[in-house]
PDB file of C-alpha atoms in Angstrom:
ATOM      1  CA  ASP A  14      27.961 133.189  32.398  1.00  0.00           C
ATOM      2  CA  ALA A  15      29.339 136.436  34.268  1.00  0.00           C
ATOM      3  CA  GLY A  16      30.198 138.058  30.585  1.00  0.00           C
ATOM      4  CA  ILE A  17      33.982 138.099  32.530  1.00  0.00           C
ATOM      5  CA  THR A  18      36.515 139.289  30.292  1.00  0.00           C
ATOM      6  CA  GLN A  19      40.551 139.112  29.929  1.00  0.00           C
ATOM      7  CA  SER A  20      43.352 141.144  27.976  1.00  0.00           C
ATOM      8  CA  PRO A  21      45.861 139.876  27.773  1.00  0.00           C
ATOM      9  CA  ARG A  22      45.002 136.745  26.362  1.00  0.00           C
ATOM     10  CA  HIS A  23      48.472 135.782  25.871  1.00  0.00           C
ATOM     11  CA  LYS A  24      51.678 137.774  26.524  1.00  0.00           C
ATOM     12  CA  VAL A  25      55.542 136.783  26.248  1.00  0.00           C
ATOM     13  CA  THR A  26      57.567 139.740  27.952  1.00  0.00           C
ATOM     14  CA  GLU A  27      61.262 140.371  29.878  1.00  0.00           C
ATOM     15  CA  THR A  28      62.468 140.429  33.212  1.00  0.00           C
ATOM     16  CA  GLY A  29      61.916 143.704  33.903  1.00  0.00           C
ATOM     17  CA  THR A  30      59.034 144.814  32.219  1.00  0.00           C
ATOM     18  CA  PRO A  31      56.247 146.223  34.230  1.00  0.00           C
ATOM     19  CA  VAL A  32      52.081 143.853  32.525  1.00  0.00           C
ATOM     20  CA  THR A  33      49.487 145.173  33.083  1.00  0.00           C
ATOM     21  CA  LEU A  34      46.691 142.819  32.647  1.00  0.00           C
ATOM     22  CA  ARG A  35      43.680 143.837  32.763  1.00  0.00           C
ATOM     23  CA  CYS A  36      39.888 142.000  33.456  1.00  0.00           C
ATOM     24  CA  HIS A  37      36.803 143.508  32.934  1.00  0.00           C
ATOM     25  CA  GLN A  38      33.102 141.922  33.928  1.00  0.00           C
ATOM     26  CA  THR A  39      29.529 143.640  32.774  1.00  0.00           C
ATOM     27  CA  GLU A  40      27.677 141.875  35.937  1.00  0.00           C
ATOM     28  CA  ASN A  41      27.783 144.482  37.241  1.00  0.00           C
ATOM     29  CA  HIS A  42      29.198 142.126  40.609  1.00  0.00           C
ATOM     30  CA  ARG A  43      30.620 143.722  43.496  1.00  0.00           C
ATOM     31  CA  TYR A  44      34.122 141.999  44.111  1.00  0.00           C
ATOM     32  CA  MET A  45      36.936 140.561  42.099  1.00  0.00           C
ATOM     33  CA  TYR A  46      39.408 138.814  42.295  1.00  0.00           C
ATOM     34  CA  TRP A  47      43.126 137.671  41.019  1.00  0.00           C
ATOM     35  CA  TYR A  48      44.177 134.641  41.089  1.00  0.00           C
ATOM     36  CA  ARG A  49      47.206 132.232  39.197  1.00  0.00           C
ATOM     37  CA  GLN A  50      47.716 129.345  38.620  1.00  0.00           C
ATOM     38  CA  ASP A  51      50.592 127.115  38.175  1.00  0.00           C
ATOM     39  CA  PRO A  52      51.690 123.433  38.345  1.00  0.00           C
ATOM     40  CA  GLY A  53      50.948 121.711  42.112  1.00  0.00           C
ATOM     41  CA  HIS A  54      50.262 125.115  43.882  1.00  0.00           C
ATOM     42  CA  GLY A  55      46.263 124.656  42.210  1.00  0.00           C
ATOM     43  CA  LEU A  56      44.476 128.461  42.498  1.00  0.00           C
ATOM     44  CA  ARG A  57      46.101 130.787  44.348  1.00  0.00           C
ATOM     45  CA  LEU A  58      44.612 133.903  45.261  1.00  0.00           C
ATOM     46  CA  ILE A  59      46.801 137.681  44.331  1.00  0.00           C
ATOM     47  CA  HIS A  60      44.600 140.374  45.327  1.00  0.00           C
ATOM     48  CA  TYR A  61      40.378 141.468  46.082  1.00  0.00           C
ATOM     49  CA  SER A  62      38.643 144.023  45.487  1.00  0.00           C
ATOM     50  CA  TYR A  63      35.152 144.834  47.730  1.00  0.00           C
ATOM     51  CA  GLY A  64      34.093 148.019  45.757  1.00  0.00           C
ATOM     52  CA  VAL A  65      35.645 150.618  43.487  1.00  0.00           C
ATOM     53  CA  LYS A  66      39.325 151.711  45.163  1.00  0.00           C
ATOM     54  CA  ASP A  67      38.484 148.952  48.229  1.00  0.00           C
ATOM     55  CA  THR A  68      41.072 146.036  47.722  1.00  0.00           C
ATOM     56  CA  ASP A  69      42.777 143.528  50.112  1.00  0.00           C
ATOM     57  CA  LYS A  70      46.189 141.265  49.616  1.00  0.00           C
ATOM     58  CA  GLY A  71      45.403 137.680  48.881  1.00  0.00           C
ATOM     59  CA  GLU A  72      48.026 135.165  50.332  1.00  0.00           C
ATOM     60  CA  VAL A  73      50.164 135.433  47.455  1.00  0.00           C
ATOM     61  CA  SER A  74      50.623 139.605  46.511  1.00  0.00           C
ATOM     62  CA  ASP A  75      54.201 140.295  46.253  1.00  0.00           C
ATOM     63  CA  GLY A  76      55.314 142.068  43.475  1.00  0.00           C
ATOM     64  CA  TYR A  77      51.377 142.651  42.290  1.00  0.00           C
ATOM     65  CA  SER A  78      48.932 145.526  42.486  1.00  0.00           C
ATOM     66  CA  VAL A  79      45.221 146.277  41.276  1.00  0.00           C
ATOM     67  CA  SER A  80      43.278 149.740  40.804  1.00  0.00           C
ATOM     68  CA  ARG A  81      39.345 149.785  40.656  1.00  0.00           C
ATOM     69  CA  SER A  82      38.775 152.735  39.458  1.00  0.00           C
ATOM     70  CA  LYS A  83      35.084 151.602  38.461  1.00  0.00           C
ATOM     71  CA  THR A  84      32.967 148.867  38.850  1.00  0.00           C
ATOM     72  CA  GLU A  85      33.584 146.947  36.388  1.00  0.00           C
ATOM     73  CA  ASP A  86      37.169 146.687  35.484  1.00  0.00           C
ATOM     74  CA  PHE A  87      39.731 144.981  37.418  1.00  0.00           C
ATOM     75  CA  LEU A  88      43.712 144.912  36.771  1.00  0.00           C
ATOM     76  CA  LEU A  89      46.662 143.027  37.930  1.00  0.00           C
ATOM     77  CA  THR A  90      50.557 145.214  37.830  1.00  0.00           C
ATOM     78  CA  LEU A  91      53.803 143.566  37.245  1.00  0.00           C
ATOM     79  CA  GLU A  92      55.201 146.215  38.339  1.00  0.00           C
ATOM     80  CA  SER A  93      58.557 145.025  37.535  1.00  0.00           C
ATOM     81  CA  ALA A  94      58.411 140.748  35.944  1.00  0.00           C
ATOM     82  CA  THR A  95      59.831 138.370  37.290  1.00  0.00           C
ATOM     83  CA  SER A  96      60.178 134.499  35.992  1.00  0.00           C
ATOM     84  CA  SER A  97      59.418 133.494  38.785  1.00  0.00           C
ATOM     85  CA  GLN A  98      55.574 135.147  37.801  1.00  0.00           C
ATOM     86  CA  THR A  99      55.279 133.100  34.558  1.00  0.00           C
ATOM     87  CA  SER A 100      51.806 131.866  35.192  1.00  0.00           C
ATOM     88  CA  VAL A 101      47.942 131.228  33.913  1.00  0.00           C
ATOM     89  CA  TYR A 102      45.943 134.731  35.302  1.00  0.00           C
ATOM     90  CA  PHE A 103      42.490 134.432  36.564  1.00  0.00           C
ATOM     91  CA  CYS A 104      39.624 136.677  37.142  1.00  0.00           C
ATOM     92  CA  ALA A 105      37.176 136.230  39.201  1.00  0.00           C
ATOM     93  CA  THR A 106      33.886 137.794  40.183  1.00  0.00           C
ATOM     94  CA  LYS A 107      31.191 137.006  43.067  1.00  0.00           C
ATOM     95  CA  PHE A 108      28.143 139.520  42.997  1.00  0.00           C
ATOM     96  CA  GLN A 109      27.291 139.302  46.555  1.00  0.00           C
ATOM     97  CA  GLU A 110      28.215 137.544  49.867  1.00  0.00           C
ATOM     98  CA  SER A 111      25.691 135.353  50.098  1.00  0.00           C
ATOM     99  CA  SER A 112      24.904 131.328  51.963  1.00  0.00           C
ATOM    100  CA  TYR A 113      26.196 130.675  47.726  1.00  0.00           C
ATOM    101  CA  ASN A 114      29.555 131.804  46.725  1.00  0.00           C
ATOM    102  CA  GLU A 115      29.781 131.104  44.465  1.00  0.00           C
ATOM    103  CA  GLN A 116      32.873 133.335  42.039  1.00  0.00           C
ATOM    104  CA  PHE A 117      32.816 133.268  37.928  1.00  0.00           C
ATOM    105  CA  PHE A 118      35.888 132.846  36.446  1.00  0.00           C
ATOM    106  CA  GLY A 119      37.124 134.501  32.810  1.00  0.00           C
ATOM    107  CA  PRO A 120      39.154 132.262  30.811  1.00  0.00           C
ATOM    108  CA  GLY A 121      42.803 133.148  31.364  1.00  0.00           C
ATOM    109  CA  THR A 122      45.952 135.003  31.314  1.00  0.00           C
ATOM    110  CA  ARG A 123      49.029 133.161  30.255  1.00  0.00           C
ATOM    111  CA  LEU A 124      51.780 135.262  31.003  1.00  0.00           C
ATOM    112  CA  THR A 125      55.760 134.390  29.806  1.00  0.00           C
ATOM    113  CA  VAL A 126      58.571 135.989  31.005  1.00  0.00           C
ATOM    114  CA  LEU A 127      61.874 135.266  29.383  1.00  0.00           C
TER     115      LEU A 127
ATOM    116  CA  ASP B  25      50.904 125.182  55.010  1.00  0.00           C
ATOM    117  CA  GLN B  26      48.370 123.393  52.152  1.00  0.00           C
ATOM    118  CA  GLN B  27      44.858 124.120  54.404  1.00  0.00           C
ATOM    119  CA  VAL B  28      43.073 122.034  51.550  1.00  0.00           C
ATOM    120  CA  LYS B  29      44.747 119.299  50.396  1.00  0.00           C
ATOM    121  CA  GLN B  30      43.577 116.651  47.076  1.00  0.00           C
ATOM    122  CA  ASN B  31      46.239 114.895  48.065  1.00  0.00           C
ATOM    123  CA  SER B  32      45.998 112.808  44.863  1.00  0.00           C
ATOM    124  CA  PRO B  33      46.261 113.875  41.399  1.00  0.00           C
ATOM    125  CA  SER B  34      44.556 112.172  38.900  1.00  0.00           C
ATOM    126  CA  LEU B  35      41.973 109.641  38.829  1.00  0.00           C
ATOM    127  CA  SER B  36      40.970 107.586  35.916  1.00  0.00           C
ATOM    128  CA  VAL B  37      37.741 106.100  35.771  1.00  0.00           C
ATOM    129  CA  GLN B  38      35.529 103.254  33.409  1.00  0.00           C
ATOM    130  CA  GLU B  39      32.303 105.590  31.367  1.00  0.00           C
ATOM    131  CA  GLY B  40      28.775 104.372  33.234  1.00  0.00           C
ATOM    132  CA  ARG B  41      30.723 104.165  36.253  1.00  0.00           C
ATOM    133  CA  ILE B  42      31.128 106.088  39.700  1.00  0.00           C
ATOM    134  CA  SER B  43      34.312 108.908  40.127  1.00  0.00           C
ATOM    135  CA  ILE B  44      34.752 109.540  43.237  1.00  0.00           C
ATOM    136  CA  LEU B  45      37.993 112.431  44.273  1.00  0.00           C
ATOM    137  CA  ASN B  46      38.311 113.219  47.674  1.00  0.00           C
ATOM    138  CA  CYS B  47      39.671 116.493  49.844  1.00  0.00           C
ATOM    139  CA  ASP B  48      40.984 117.484  53.001  1.00  0.00           C
ATOM    140  CA  TYR B  49      41.201 120.362  54.804  1.00  0.00           C
ATOM    141  CA  THR B  50      42.517 121.410  58.325  1.00  0.00           C
ATOM    142  CA  ASN B  51      41.064 124.976  59.044  1.00  0.00           C
ATOM    143  CA  SER B  52      37.740 124.295  60.991  1.00  0.00           C
ATOM    144  CA  MET B  53      37.266 128.516  60.465  1.00  0.00           C
ATOM    145  CA  PHE B  54      36.163 127.031  56.727  1.00  0.00           C
ATOM    146  CA  ASP B  55      31.943 127.390  56.636  1.00  0.00           C
ATOM    147  CA  TYR B  56      31.707 126.355  52.546  1.00  0.00           C
ATOM    148  CA  PHE B  57      32.435 123.957  49.343  1.00  0.00           C
ATOM    149  CA  LEU B  58      32.895 124.156  46.286  1.00  0.00           C
ATOM    150  CA  TRP B  59      33.798 122.060  43.889  1.00  0.00           C
ATOM    151  CA  TYR B  60      34.966 123.627  40.304  1.00  0.00           C
ATOM    152  CA  LYS B  61      35.500 122.031  37.446  1.00  0.00           C
ATOM    153  CA  LYS B  62      38.102 123.279  34.643  1.00  0.00           C
ATOM    154  CA  TYR B  63      38.499 121.519  30.328  1.00  0.00           C
ATOM    155  CA  PRO B  64      42.364 123.001  29.622  1.00  0.00           C
ATOM    156  CA  ALA B  65      43.001 127.263  27.582  1.00  0.00           C
ATOM    157  CA  GLU B  66      39.753 127.898  30.270  1.00  0.00           C
ATOM    158  CA  GLY B  67      38.312 129.092  33.444  1.00  0.00           C
ATOM    159  CA  PRO B  68      37.153 127.279  35.910  1.00  0.00           C
ATOM    160  CA  THR B  69      33.369 126.711  36.163  1.00  0.00           C
ATOM    161  CA  PHE B  70      31.286 126.273  40.025  1.00  0.00           C
ATOM    162  CA  LEU B  71      30.161 122.803  39.857  1.00  0.00           C
ATOM    163  CA  ILE B  72      28.528 122.022  43.388  1.00  0.00           C
ATOM    164  CA  SER B  73      28.720 123.532  46.952  1.00  0.00           C
ATOM    165  CA  ILE B  74      28.036 122.748  50.450  1.00  0.00           C
ATOM    166  CA  SER B  75      27.591 124.579  53.683  1.00  0.00           C
ATOM    167  CA  SER B  76      29.349 123.197  56.519  1.00  0.00           C
ATOM    168  CA  ILE B  77      26.105 122.560  58.532  1.00  0.00           C
ATOM    169  CA  LYS B  78      25.247 120.566  55.754  1.00  0.00           C
ATOM    170  CA  ASP B  79      26.380 116.851  55.046  1.00  0.00           C
ATOM    171  CA  LYS B  80      24.733 115.833  51.529  1.00  0.00           C
ATOM    172  CA  ASN B  81      24.519 118.340  48.716  1.00  0.00           C
ATOM    173  CA  GLU B  82      23.068 116.696  44.995  1.00  0.00           C
ATOM    174  CA  ASP B  83      22.876 118.244  41.533  1.00  0.00           C
ATOM    175  CA  GLY B  84      22.098 115.679  38.880  1.00  0.00           C
ATOM    176  CA  ARG B  85      25.094 113.194  38.354  1.00  0.00           C
ATOM    177  CA  PHE B  86      27.123 114.877  40.872  1.00  0.00           C
ATOM    178  CA  THR B  87      26.374 114.752  44.896  1.00  0.00           C
ATOM    179  CA  VAL B  88      29.065 115.936  48.400  1.00  0.00           C
ATOM    180  CA  PHE B  89      29.831 114.263  50.591  1.00  0.00           C
ATOM    181  CA  LEU B  90      30.324 116.050  53.991  1.00  0.00           C
ATOM    182  CA  ASN B  91      32.444 114.718  57.095  1.00  0.00           C
ATOM    183  CA  LYS B  92      33.778 117.945  59.166  1.00  0.00           C
ATOM    184  CA  SER B  93      34.552 115.168  62.410  1.00  0.00           C
ATOM    185  CA  ALA B  94      37.156 113.806  60.256  1.00  0.00           C
ATOM    186  CA  LYS B  95      37.023 117.138  58.171  1.00  0.00           C
ATOM    187  CA  HIS B  96      37.221 114.875  54.719  1.00  0.00           C
ATOM    188  CA  LEU B  97      34.666 115.787  51.721  1.00  0.00           C
ATOM    189  CA  SER B  98      33.890 114.078  48.384  1.00  0.00           C
ATOM    190  CA  LEU B  99      33.092 114.397  45.001  1.00  0.00           C
ATOM    191  CA  HIS B 100      30.402 111.755  43.160  1.00  0.00           C
ATOM    192  CA  ILE B 101      30.395 112.289  39.769  1.00  0.00           C
ATOM    193  CA  VAL B 102      27.479 109.022  38.174  1.00  0.00           C
ATOM    194  CA  PRO B 103      27.130 108.258  36.244  1.00  0.00           C
ATOM    195  CA  SER B 104      30.972 109.089  35.224  1.00  0.00           C
ATOM    196  CA  GLN B 105      31.112 109.817  30.930  1.00  0.00           C
ATOM    197  CA  PRO B 106      34.151 110.953  28.904  1.00  0.00           C
ATOM    198  CA  GLY B 107      32.645 114.665  29.027  1.00  0.00           C
ATOM    199  CA  ASP B 108      33.082 114.589  31.923  1.00  0.00           C
ATOM    200  CA  SER B 109      37.039 114.559  31.973  1.00  0.00           C
ATOM    201  CA  ALA B 110      39.044 118.229  33.360  1.00  0.00           C
ATOM    202  CA  VAL B 111      40.605 118.887  36.158  1.00  0.00           C
ATOM    203  CA  TYR B 112      38.940 119.672  39.250  1.00  0.00           C
ATOM    204  CA  PHE B 113      39.218 122.093  42.433  1.00  0.00           C
ATOM    205  CA  CYS B 114      38.190 121.890  45.934  1.00  0.00           C
ATOM    206  CA  ALA B 115      37.793 124.684  47.419  1.00  0.00           C
ATOM    207  CA  ALA B 116      36.195 126.434  50.890  1.00  0.00           C
ATOM    208  CA  ARG B 117      35.604 129.474  52.340  1.00  0.00           C
ATOM    209  CA  VAL B 118      36.817 131.712  55.063  1.00  0.00           C
ATOM    210  CA  LEU B 119      35.174 135.172  56.865  1.00  0.00           C
ATOM    211  CA  LEU B 120      37.462 138.201  56.805  1.00  0.00           C
ATOM    212  CA  THR B 121      36.952 141.121  58.727  1.00  0.00           C
ATOM    213  CA  GLY B 122      34.850 143.697  57.137  1.00  0.00           C
ATOM    214  CA  ALA B 123      32.430 140.844  56.099  1.00  0.00           C
ATOM    215  CA  ASN B 124      34.798 140.126  53.083  1.00  0.00           C
ATOM    216  CA  SER B 125      35.592 136.110  52.316  1.00  0.00           C
ATOM    217  CA  LYS B 126      38.305 134.079  51.011  1.00  0.00           C
ATOM    218  CA  LEU B 127      37.725 130.780  49.005  1.00  0.00           C
ATOM    219  CA  THR B 128      41.163 128.640  49.639  1.00  0.00           C
ATOM    220  CA  PHE B 129      41.531 126.381  46.853  1.00  0.00           C
ATOM    221  CA  GLY B 130      43.219 122.634  46.531  1.00  0.00           C
ATOM    222  CA  LYS B 131      46.100 121.717  44.157  1.00  0.00           C
ATOM    223  CA  GLY B 132      43.298 120.214  41.875  1.00  0.00           C
ATOM    224  CA  ILE B 133      42.314 116.283  40.647  1.00  0.00           C
ATOM    225  CA  THR B 134      42.780 115.373  37.133  1.00  0.00           C
ATOM    226  CA  LEU B 135      39.893 112.669  35.732  1.00  0.00           C
ATOM    227  CA  SER B 136      39.691 110.891  33.376  1.00  0.00           C
ATOM    228  CA  VAL B 137      36.831 109.030  32.406  1.00  0.00           C
ATOM    229  CA  ARG B 138      37.251 106.100  29.185  1.00  0.00           C
ATOM    230  CA  PRO B 139      35.345 105.335  27.007  1.00  0.00           C
TER     231      PRO B 139
END
């Protein structure tokens, strides 16, 4: 257990409103990731961070932005939420690049955009 | 373009028997493969992994086999237990520029172990 928390755990919002999801870790892991899980798609990478202020896009980054101002926090922002962004969002962390490569996942945030 | 494919959405097995979960991939640049297990309303948890230079890795009841020429891997669970009922994701690692990497996940397989 890598000590990963996500907040909020559940959120219902309306189309066009901004939404920020927070991931907090206590393990001092270098890498952090945001995924979304949708039926029929598995887990898809939205954005990831390889250090403070260092981020890059994943495969489904359109409509999302991220920020990492300190090691322990990774924020995911939906600038103007759309119904297609209704999903379960998972944060994950990894200590470093190594031959092991295990990512640790948070409990998830269920977001509904009406 | 699905680079990691789990073509069977579900599998039902009797308790005590073997569960075999399959995964196929298309990208030859994948160098590491992982299996994750996910219970409802929880995040995925790491189960077992295998390097592309190996063909088998075993951890207790869980064994992963890799057939690189066929671009196929499988997870064997023996004996299966009711607590193994969960969604299982296959994932593959690819190196990116700057020495970072990313995982690509399959869609998942729902395993049900009948008592």
